[in-house]
Amino acid sequence: DTEVTQTPKHLVMGMTNKKSLKCEQHMGHRAMYWYKQKAKKPPELMFVYSYEKLSINESVPSRFSPECPNSSLLNLHLHALQPEDSALYLCASSPLQGAGNQPQHFGDGTRLSIL
Amino acid sequence: KQEVTQIPAALSVPEGENLVLNCSFTDSAIYNLQWFRQDPGKGLTSLLLIQSSQREQTSGRLNASLDKSSGRSTLYIAASQPGDSATYLCAVPNSGNTPLVFGKGTRLSVIA
């Protein structure tokens, strides 16, 4: 069982819909991450939160809006997505950003399909 | 900019074989190197993390080595089993921070 929980596991939405992906961890980690993974490709970093503040945005389009309401939760708000945004969205956490001796823990991801 | 390369891209072996997966990275100023396993449609499971000061890490049938100066790591899997079939990814922090740069992975098939 993963210690990082992502919901929903699957999401199908139209291009005009608004939806949110959720991620939760109770390991006391203070850094949380969103990655996007296309089929047969490695994960690509989207956002990093450190102590509930956005520290890295990898030039992600504004139709993706992250939110970190508290140290255990990370959301990704979606609006007006494009078919090419269909992918597996992975959440991860680590004790601290920059703590090079600590591994990142990943959730099982949300499989997103844009119609 | 850090680049991570994994060879081979795919590997198929009969059950019981020992095998080696390779990972190379261009910037040797890393804090650690992490090996992950990913099953189809699933998230990533951390297998081993080697800190920059270490040469190797072992967990069960898995052994990962790190040669930081040459920018290389290997993942050795002993006595492979069909349950080992998955994609194996290596990743390193970019510029010493924890955001990870991933290789494209090695897709392993172990045939019974």
XYZ file of N, CA and C in Angstrom:
681
model
N 0.831 -1.194 0.000
C 0.000 0.000 0.000
C 0.870 1.250 0.000
N 0.488 2.216 -0.856
C 1.255 3.429 -0.954
C 0.909 4.340 0.225
N 1.894 5.146 0.659
C 1.665 6.085 1.745
C 1.199 7.431 1.226
N 1.204 7.588 -0.086
C 0.688 8.787 -0.727
C -0.572 8.375 -1.467
N -1.693 8.982 -1.117
C -2.992 8.580 -1.654
C -3.493 9.619 -2.643
N -3.832 9.158 -3.836
C -4.348 10.057 -4.865
C -5.775 9.661 -5.238
N -6.613 10.674 -5.384
C -7.985 10.449 -5.844
C -8.359 11.508 -6.876
N -9.191 11.148 -7.849
C -9.646 9.791 -8.145
C -8.556 8.986 -8.848
N -8.769 7.707 -9.020
C -7.800 6.882 -9.755
C -7.928 7.107 -11.253
N -9.144 7.342 -11.681
C -9.411 7.600 -13.100
C -10.337 8.806 -13.207
N -10.144 9.608 -14.249
C -11.003 10.773 -14.465
C -11.129 11.010 -15.961
N -12.372 11.079 -16.413
C -12.654 11.429 -17.794
C -13.416 12.744 -17.771
N -12.959 13.720 -18.527
C -13.618 15.015 -18.521
C -13.583 15.663 -19.900
N -14.563 16.517 -20.132
C -14.601 17.265 -21.369
C -13.721 18.496 -21.267
N -13.474 19.110 -22.381
C -12.542 20.236 -22.422
C -13.084 21.471 -21.697
N -14.404 21.514 -21.468
C -14.961 22.686 -20.795
C -15.193 22.462 -19.305
N -14.927 21.254 -18.845
C -15.189 20.945 -17.431
C -14.138 21.547 -16.513
N -14.523 21.633 -15.233
C -13.578 21.957 -14.162
C -13.556 20.789 -13.183
N -12.385 20.285 -12.907
C -12.244 19.180 -11.969
C -10.980 19.399 -11.143
N -10.844 18.580 -10.098
C -9.648 18.664 -9.257
C -9.094 17.281 -8.960
N -7.786 17.182 -8.943
C -7.091 15.988 -8.482
C -6.609 16.240 -7.057
N -6.685 15.180 -6.251
C -6.301 15.343 -4.854
C -5.192 14.380 -4.478
N -4.352 14.819 -3.557
C -3.234 14.028 -3.074
C -3.109 14.255 -1.578
N -2.868 13.164 -0.841
C -2.793 13.272 0.615
C -1.665 12.388 1.134
N -0.917 12.908 2.087
C 0.117 12.109 2.764
C 0.117 12.474 4.243
N 0.385 11.456 5.062
C 0.414 11.667 6.509
C 1.740 11.204 7.083
N 2.806 11.436 6.321
C 4.143 11.065 6.779
C 4.881 12.263 7.374
N 4.199 13.408 7.439
C 4.852 14.600 7.970
C 5.803 15.252 6.996
N 5.705 14.864 5.730
C 6.584 15.444 4.719
C 6.196 16.894 4.437
N 7.204 17.741 4.203
C 6.924 19.161 3.985
C 7.155 19.576 2.542
N 7.532 18.655 1.689
C 7.659 18.940 0.254
C 6.733 18.004 -0.504
N 5.969 18.575 -1.447
C 5.053 17.779 -2.250
C 5.169 18.207 -3.708
N 4.908 17.251 -4.602
C 5.224 17.431 -6.020
C 4.079 16.929 -6.893
N 3.902 17.570 -8.018
C 3.069 17.035 -9.098
C 3.956 16.732 -10.299
N 3.751 15.529 -10.868
C 4.406 15.120 -12.097
C 3.341 14.734 -13.114
N 3.700 14.877 -14.384
C 2.862 14.409 -15.485
C 3.627 13.332 -16.227
N 2.938 12.230 -16.538
C 3.604 11.151 -17.260
C 2.746 10.716 -18.444
N 3.285 10.883 -19.644
C 2.640 10.381 -20.846
C 3.054 8.925 -21.042
N 2.261 8.220 -21.874
C 2.511 6.792 -22.075
C 3.927 6.543 -22.592
N 4.581 5.593 -21.984
C 5.923 5.156 -22.369
C 6.974 6.258 -22.253
N 6.703 7.260 -21.432
C 7.642 8.344 -21.167
C 7.921 8.413 -19.677
N 9.037 9.025 -19.287
C 9.283 9.191 -17.847
C 8.435 10.314 -17.270
N 8.262 10.353 -15.961
C 7.539 11.465 -15.332
C 8.275 12.781 -15.561
N 7.488 13.837 -15.728
C 8.035 15.184 -15.880
C 7.490 16.068 -14.765
N 8.389 16.770 -14.106
C 7.990 17.619 -12.994
C 7.108 18.769 -13.475
N 6.031 19.037 -12.702
C 5.160 20.181 -12.977
C 5.346 21.252 -11.894
N 5.100 20.872 -10.642
C 5.119 21.827 -9.529
C 5.788 21.196 -8.312
N 6.389 22.077 -7.482
C 6.903 21.674 -6.181
C 6.390 22.650 -5.141
N 5.887 22.105 -4.048
C 5.517 22.899 -2.889
C 6.462 22.556 -1.740
N 6.927 23.592 -1.070
C 7.761 23.414 0.097
C 7.163 24.234 1.230
N 6.841 23.584 2.334
C 6.170 24.258 3.457
C 4.935 25.023 2.977
N 4.140 24.342 2.176
C 2.856 24.839 1.679
C 2.985 26.043 0.742
N 4.188 26.337 0.311
C 4.377 27.445 -0.627
C 4.934 26.908 -1.941
N 4.430 27.448 -3.038
C 4.893 27.027 -4.350
C 6.339 27.472 -4.532
N 7.225 26.509 -4.751
C 8.633 26.856 -4.916
C 9.124 26.655 -6.350
N 8.486 25.745 -7.079
C 8.888 25.516 -8.468
C 7.633 25.338 -9.329
N 7.591 26.068 -10.430
C 6.570 25.892 -11.468
C 7.340 25.727 -12.761
N 7.281 24.528 -13.333
C 8.057 24.235 -14.531
C 7.346 24.722 -15.788
N 6.991 26.028 -15.774
C 6.355 26.643 -16.960
C 5.115 25.873 -17.399
N 4.298 25.516 -16.417
C 3.079 24.752 -16.691
C 1.970 25.719 -17.130
N 1.180 25.358 -18.160
C 0.072 26.234 -18.593
C -0.893 26.538 -17.454
N -1.511 27.713 -17.514
C -2.363 28.181 -16.425
C -3.654 27.380 -16.292
N -3.954 26.517 -17.258
C -5.133 25.671 -17.106
C -4.922 24.610 -16.015
N -3.692 24.475 -15.547
C -3.371 23.658 -14.378
C -3.073 24.607 -13.217
N -3.816 24.465 -12.128
C -3.652 25.367 -10.992
C -3.451 24.558 -9.718
N -2.242 24.564 -9.155
C -2.014 23.789 -7.948
C -2.437 24.553 -6.702
N -2.680 23.771 -5.652
C -3.050 24.378 -4.374
C -2.576 23.458 -3.263
N -2.022 24.039 -2.200
C -1.587 23.254 -1.059
C -2.256 23.821 0.184
N -3.457 23.364 0.528
C -4.201 23.964 1.640
C -3.589 23.707 3.014
N -2.870 22.595 3.160
C -2.146 22.338 4.408
C -1.014 21.367 4.117
N -0.261 21.021 5.129
C 0.960 20.248 4.904
C 0.695 18.826 4.445
N -0.560 18.343 4.557
C -0.868 16.967 4.185
C -1.556 16.850 2.836
N -2.035 17.953 2.311
C -2.881 17.915 1.119
C -2.280 18.721 -0.027
N -2.470 18.180 -1.221
C -2.050 18.877 -2.428
C -3.125 18.653 -3.478
N -3.605 19.728 -4.056
C -4.629 19.638 -5.090
C -4.072 20.130 -6.415
N -4.685 19.661 -7.484
C -4.382 20.178 -8.817
C -5.720 20.460 -9.492
N -6.028 21.741 -9.649
C -7.285 22.164 -10.247
C -7.124 22.240 -11.766
N -8.109 21.681 -12.464
C -8.041 21.563 -13.914
C -9.184 22.342 -14.562
N -8.878 23.085 -15.590
C -9.921 23.858 -16.283
C -9.524 24.061 -17.732
N -10.492 23.788 -18.631
C -10.277 24.013 -20.066
C -9.072 23.249 -20.575
N -8.993 21.961 -20.217
C -7.859 21.159 -20.655
C -7.989 20.765 -22.120
N -6.875 20.378 -22.685
C -6.793 19.961 -24.078
C -6.598 18.447 -24.160
N -6.947 17.834 -25.277
C -6.747 16.371 -25.399
C -5.309 15.939 -25.107
N -4.340 16.771 -25.436
C -2.937 16.397 -25.199
C -2.567 16.406 -23.719
N -3.484 16.875 -22.873
C -3.242 16.830 -21.427
C -3.589 15.470 -20.835
N -4.143 14.582 -21.638
C -4.432 13.224 -21.177
C -3.117 12.546 -20.796
N -3.056 12.048 -19.546
C -1.806 11.471 -19.042
C -2.074 10.885 -17.669
N -1.033 10.301 -17.096
C -1.057 9.871 -15.693
C -0.453 11.000 -14.870
N -1.186 11.471 -13.876
C -0.684 12.552 -13.025
C -0.287 11.958 -11.675
N 0.972 12.134 -11.360
C 1.547 11.529 -10.167
C 1.851 12.591 -9.120
N 1.529 12.264 -7.891
C 1.872 13.100 -6.746
C 2.991 12.410 -5.970
N 3.880 13.185 -5.409
C 4.960 12.634 -4.603
C 5.220 13.538 -3.412
N 5.886 12.991 -2.414
C 6.272 13.801 -1.259
C 7.642 13.365 -0.783
N 8.298 14.277 -0.071
C 9.573 13.971 0.572
C 9.665 14.814 1.837
N 10.513 14.386 2.792
C 10.559 15.113 4.065
C 10.791 16.610 3.893
N 11.762 16.949 3.071
C 12.071 18.354 2.814
C 12.515 18.470 1.379
N 12.287 19.633 0.775
C 12.892 19.887 -0.523
C 14.372 20.168 -0.284
N 15.220 19.511 -1.051
C 16.649 19.740 -0.890
C 17.311 18.779 0.063
N 16.535 17.895 0.677
C 17.113 16.883 1.574
C 17.580 15.720 0.713
N 18.829 15.786 0.270
C 19.295 14.848 -0.736
C 19.375 13.413 -0.276
N 19.287 13.159 1.034
C 19.399 11.778 1.486
C 18.049 11.137 1.741
N 16.967 11.793 1.319
C 15.639 11.260 1.566
C 14.939 10.959 0.243
N 14.347 9.761 0.126
C 13.679 9.414 -1.124
C 12.336 10.115 -1.259
N 11.910 10.233 -2.501
C 10.561 10.684 -2.771
C 9.630 9.483 -2.762
N 8.434 9.686 -2.211
C 7.409 8.653 -2.176
C 6.298 9.058 -3.137
N 5.904 8.131 -3.988
C 4.907 8.419 -5.018
C 3.575 7.754 -4.714
N 2.489 8.422 -5.164
C 1.188 7.797 -5.175
C 1.004 6.966 -6.435
N -0.151 6.331 -6.543
C -0.446 5.482 -7.702
C -0.920 6.281 -8.916
N -1.173 7.570 -8.710
C -1.509 8.415 -9.843
C -2.994 8.495 -10.147
N -3.351 9.509 -10.914
C -4.693 9.649 -11.490
C -4.560 9.575 -12.998
N -5.285 8.628 -13.593
C -5.279 8.503 -15.055
C -6.329 9.455 -15.596
N -5.895 10.496 -16.298
C -6.784 11.544 -16.801
C -6.966 11.407 -18.300
N -8.221 11.420 -18.726
C -8.543 11.373 -20.159
C -9.406 12.571 -20.500
N -8.988 13.336 -21.494
C -9.714 14.522 -21.935
C -10.408 14.208 -23.247
N -11.739 14.369 -23.260
C -12.504 14.043 -24.466
C -12.601 15.258 -25.392
N 22.280 21.325 -17.979
C 21.053 20.674 -17.525
C 21.290 19.175 -17.433
N 20.852 18.609 -16.317
C 21.050 17.173 -16.100
C 20.290 16.345 -17.128
N 20.973 15.341 -17.674
C 20.327 14.372 -18.561
C 20.624 12.970 -18.060
N 19.605 12.130 -18.060
C 19.731 10.756 -17.561
C 19.389 9.792 -18.691
N 20.261 8.826 -18.901
C 20.093 7.856 -19.979
C 20.081 6.455 -19.403
N 19.151 5.633 -19.867
C 19.081 4.257 -19.396
C 19.213 3.301 -20.576
N 20.058 2.308 -20.361
C 20.295 1.289 -21.375
C 20.221 -0.091 -20.725
N 19.541 -1.104 -21.349
C 18.811 -0.974 -22.607
C 17.420 -0.383 -22.385
N 16.735 -0.038 -23.469
C 15.369 0.470 -23.352
C 14.404 -0.659 -22.999
N 14.711 -1.852 -23.467
C 13.865 -3.011 -23.172
C 14.748 -4.239 -23.060
N 14.296 -5.174 -22.238
C 15.086 -6.377 -21.977
C 14.135 -7.520 -21.683
N 14.385 -8.646 -22.332
C 13.577 -9.834 -22.096
C 14.508 -10.978 -21.727
N 14.269 -11.607 -20.588
C 15.153 -12.665 -20.106
C 14.334 -13.835 -19.594
N 14.905 -15.040 -19.618
C 14.207 -16.177 -19.008
C 14.323 -16.125 -17.493
N 13.363 -16.699 -16.844
C 13.337 -16.717 -15.384
C 14.620 -17.332 -14.830
N 15.114 -16.749 -13.761
C 16.300 -17.280 -13.097
C 17.591 -16.582 -13.471
N 17.573 -15.824 -14.548
C 18.799 -15.137 -14.957
C 19.104 -13.957 -14.052
N 20.410 -13.705 -13.919
C 20.857 -12.464 -13.279
C 20.974 -11.403 -14.362
N 20.624 -10.158 -14.048
C 20.664 -9.137 -15.078
C 21.112 -7.802 -14.510
N 21.556 -6.930 -15.411
C 22.069 -5.617 -15.042
C 21.381 -4.550 -15.881
N 20.867 -3.554 -15.210
C 20.301 -2.384 -15.881
C 21.254 -1.212 -15.659
N 21.412 -0.391 -16.688
C 22.387 0.690 -16.638
C 21.733 2.063 -16.658
N 22.344 2.980 -15.947
C 21.874 4.358 -15.885
C 23.104 5.258 -15.916
N 23.057 6.302 -16.733
C 24.145 7.276 -16.751
C 23.567 8.683 -16.663
N 24.337 9.594 -16.090
C 23.879 10.963 -15.918
C 25.023 11.908 -16.261
N 24.682 13.091 -16.744
C 25.696 13.988 -17.295
C 26.337 14.893 -16.247
N 25.606 15.258 -15.207
C 26.128 16.146 -14.170
C 26.391 15.319 -12.917
N 27.669 15.148 -12.574
C 28.012 14.258 -11.460
C 27.791 14.904 -10.083
N 27.407 16.185 -10.047
C 27.170 16.866 -8.767
C 25.773 16.538 -8.254
N 25.574 15.277 -7.909
C 24.260 14.849 -7.439
C 24.305 14.567 -5.948
N 23.153 14.650 -5.311
C 23.060 14.327 -3.887
C 22.775 12.841 -3.686
N 22.014 12.265 -4.621
C 21.674 10.856 -4.509
C 21.197 10.357 -5.858
N 20.978 9.087 -5.954
C 20.383 8.472 -7.142
C 19.350 7.478 -6.644
N 18.193 7.506 -7.269
C 17.103 6.653 -6.817
C 16.662 5.748 -7.955
N 16.453 4.482 -7.646
C 15.887 3.534 -8.593
C 14.429 3.271 -8.209
N 13.560 3.294 -9.241
C 12.139 3.057 -9.054
C 11.691 1.899 -9.928
N 10.579 1.310 -9.524
C 9.873 0.325 -10.338
C 8.496 0.881 -10.638
N 8.041 0.686 -11.880
C 6.693 1.101 -12.248
C 6.005 -0.022 -13.001
N 4.898 -0.487 -12.449
C 4.054 -1.463 -13.146
C 3.095 -0.714 -14.062
N 2.624 -1.356 -15.128
C 1.777 -0.663 -16.109
C 0.586 0.040 -15.469
N 0.415 1.317 -15.778
C -0.718 2.085 -15.268
C -0.658 2.432 -13.797
N 0.478 2.151 -13.158
C 0.611 2.383 -11.719
C 1.611 3.497 -11.435
N 1.693 3.852 -10.150
C 2.684 4.839 -9.730
C 4.058 4.223 -9.604
N 4.955 5.006 -9.015
C 6.339 4.563 -8.875
C 6.581 4.015 -7.468
N 7.281 2.896 -7.408
C 7.692 2.332 -6.129
C 9.194 2.509 -5.990
N 9.613 3.157 -4.911
C 11.036 3.351 -4.688
C 11.684 2.036 -4.307
N 12.753 1.672 -5.010
C 13.461 0.421 -4.735
C 14.692 0.662 -3.864
N 15.534 1.573 -4.323
C 16.777 1.839 -3.628
C 17.150 3.300 -3.806
N 17.740 3.876 -2.783
C 18.306 5.220 -2.875
C 19.759 5.130 -2.450
N 20.644 5.602 -3.299
C 22.075 5.628 -2.980
C 22.477 7.077 -2.779
N 23.009 7.367 -1.619
C 23.503 8.718 -1.376
C 24.835 8.898 -2.087
N 25.174 10.155 -2.331
C 26.368 10.449 -3.131
C 27.647 9.921 -2.486
N 27.624 9.751 -1.170
C 28.813 9.263 -0.472
C 28.913 7.735 -0.469
N 27.885 7.069 -0.970
C 27.857 5.607 -0.941
C 28.253 5.031 -2.289
N 28.689 3.780 -2.261
C 29.061 3.095 -3.498
C 27.975 2.116 -3.942
N 27.234 1.568 -2.948
C 26.182 0.636 -3.324
C 25.161 0.503 -2.207
N 23.996 -0.036 -2.613
C 22.918 -0.336 -1.687
C 22.303 -1.659 -2.099
N 21.878 -2.429 -1.107
C 21.297 -3.737 -1.385
C 19.959 -3.863 -0.688
N 19.024 -4.501 -1.409
C 17.735 -4.831 -0.821
C 17.270 -6.143 -1.435
N 17.358 -7.211 -0.653
C 16.953 -8.511 -1.163
C 17.771 -8.924 -2.375
N 17.086 -9.190 -3.479
C 17.784 -9.607 -4.708
C 18.292 -8.432 -5.531
N 18.099 -7.243 -5.041
C 18.503 -6.046 -5.778
C 19.775 -5.455 -5.186
N 20.663 -5.039 -6.084
C 21.873 -4.343 -5.656
C 22.107 -3.202 -6.624
N 22.211 -2.001 -6.092
C 22.474 -0.834 -6.928
C 23.846 -0.276 -6.588
N 24.611 0.043 -7.604
C 25.921 0.652 -7.410
C 25.936 2.052 -7.989
N 26.853 2.860 -7.483
C 26.979 4.238 -7.953
C 28.448 4.586 -8.120
N 28.802 5.026 -9.325
C 30.123 5.582 -9.595
C 29.893 7.026 -9.989
N 29.936 7.892 -8.988
C 29.566 9.283 -9.202
C 30.521 9.979 -10.161
N 31.804 9.685 -10.055
C 32.786 10.396 -10.882
C 32.601 10.117 -12.364
N 32.175 8.902 -12.686
C 31.960 8.569 -14.098
C 30.516 8.771 -14.510
N 29.652 9.138 -13.572
C 28.249 9.402 -13.905
C 27.478 8.155 -14.263
N 27.698 7.074 -13.494
C 27.029 5.816 -13.824
C 26.479 5.119 -12.591
N 25.383 4.411 -12.821
C 24.812 3.542 -11.807
C 24.306 2.282 -12.486
N 24.366 1.168 -11.762
C 23.805 -0.068 -12.266
C 22.851 -0.641 -11.227
N 21.820 -1.298 -11.728
C 20.903 -2.048 -10.881
C 21.036 -3.517 -11.251
N 21.462 -4.317 -10.305
C 21.664 -5.743 -10.506
C 20.487 -6.478 -9.877
N 19.851 -7.347 -10.669
C 18.749 -8.159 -10.168
C 19.185 -9.617 -10.244
N 19.218 -10.248 -9.112
C 19.641 -11.656 -9.055
C 18.438 -12.576 -9.175
N 18.670 -13.696 -9.837
C 17.649 -14.760 -9.921
C 16.287 -14.183 -10.285
N 16.202 -13.592 -11.451
C 14.995 -12.868 -11.844
C 13.763 -13.781 -11.845
N 12.607 -13.142 -11.568
C 11.330 -13.858 -11.495
C 10.311 -13.137 -12.381
N 9.277 -13.845 -12.843
C 8.247 -13.172 -13.656
C 7.653 -11.944 -12.963
N 7.564 -11.971 -11.645
C 7.049 -10.820 -10.898
C 7.933 -9.598 -10.948
N 9.156 -9.755 -11.443
C 10.046 -8.606 -11.603
C 9.732 -7.822 -12.870
N 8.877 -8.352 -13.709
C 8.533 -7.671 -14.961
C 7.881 -6.328 -14.666
N 8.484 -5.284 -15.175
C 8.039 -3.906 -14.914
C 8.981 -2.973 -15.661
N 8.718 -1.687 -15.556
C 9.661 -0.692 -16.051
C 10.469 -0.164 -14.878
N 11.782 -0.108 -15.059
C 12.684 0.360 -14.005
C 13.247 1.718 -14.415
N 13.080 2.675 -13.533
C 13.496 4.051 -13.795
C 14.572 4.463 -12.800
N 15.579 5.155 -13.287
C 16.508 5.787 -12.360
C 16.297 7.293 -12.425
N 16.593 7.972 -11.325
C 16.340 9.404 -11.239
C 17.363 10.054 -10.323
N 17.749 11.265 -10.673
C 18.688 12.021 -9.847
C 18.140 13.420 -9.621
N 18.464 14.024 -8.456
C 18.051 15.402 -8.218
C 18.814 16.349 -9.135
N 18.138 17.303 -9.677
C 18.760 18.302 -10.550
C 19.420 19.370 -9.691
N 20.685 19.553 -9.850
C 21.411 20.604 -9.136
C 21.324 20.481 -7.633
N 21.250 19.268 -7.130
C 21.306 19.061 -5.693
C 19.991 19.212 -4.965
N 18.933 19.683 -5.629
C 17.624 19.749 -4.980
C 16.827 18.498 -5.297
N 15.782 18.264 -4.541
C 15.061 17.013 -4.692
C 14.202 16.859 -5.940
N 13.793 17.915 -6.678
C 13.086 17.637 -7.932
C 13.913 16.692 -8.791
N 13.292 15.622 -9.208
C 14.007 14.539 -9.862
C 13.991 14.665 -11.380
N 15.113 14.267 -11.976
C 15.202 14.102 -13.428
C 15.266 12.610 -13.695
N 14.358 12.114 -14.488
C 14.228 10.686 -14.734
C 14.861 10.285 -16.055
N 15.363 9.054 -16.073
C 15.674 8.415 -17.340
C 14.394 7.891 -17.966
N 14.485 7.415 -19.206
C 13.297 6.931 -19.920
C 12.895 5.532 -19.476
N 13.747 4.893 -18.699
C 13.393 3.595 -18.148
C 13.847 2.423 -18.996
N 13.923 1.273 -18.335
C 14.160 -0.008 -18.992
C 12.947 -0.876 -18.734
N 12.333 -1.337 -19.825
C 11.150 -2.207 -19.705
C 11.622 -3.648 -19.663
N 11.434 -4.284 -18.516
C 11.931 -5.640 -18.284
C 10.795 -6.648 -18.363
N 11.034 -7.708 -19.103
C 10.117 -8.849 -19.141
C 10.882 -10.092 -18.733
N 10.404 -10.762 -17.707
C 10.998 -12.024 -17.258
C 10.022 -13.130 -17.620
N 10.498 -14.039 -18.438
C 9.614 -15.061 -19.010
C 9.754 -16.365 -18.236
N 8.615 -16.909 -17.814
C 8.625 -18.168 -17.048
C 8.962 -19.344 -17.937
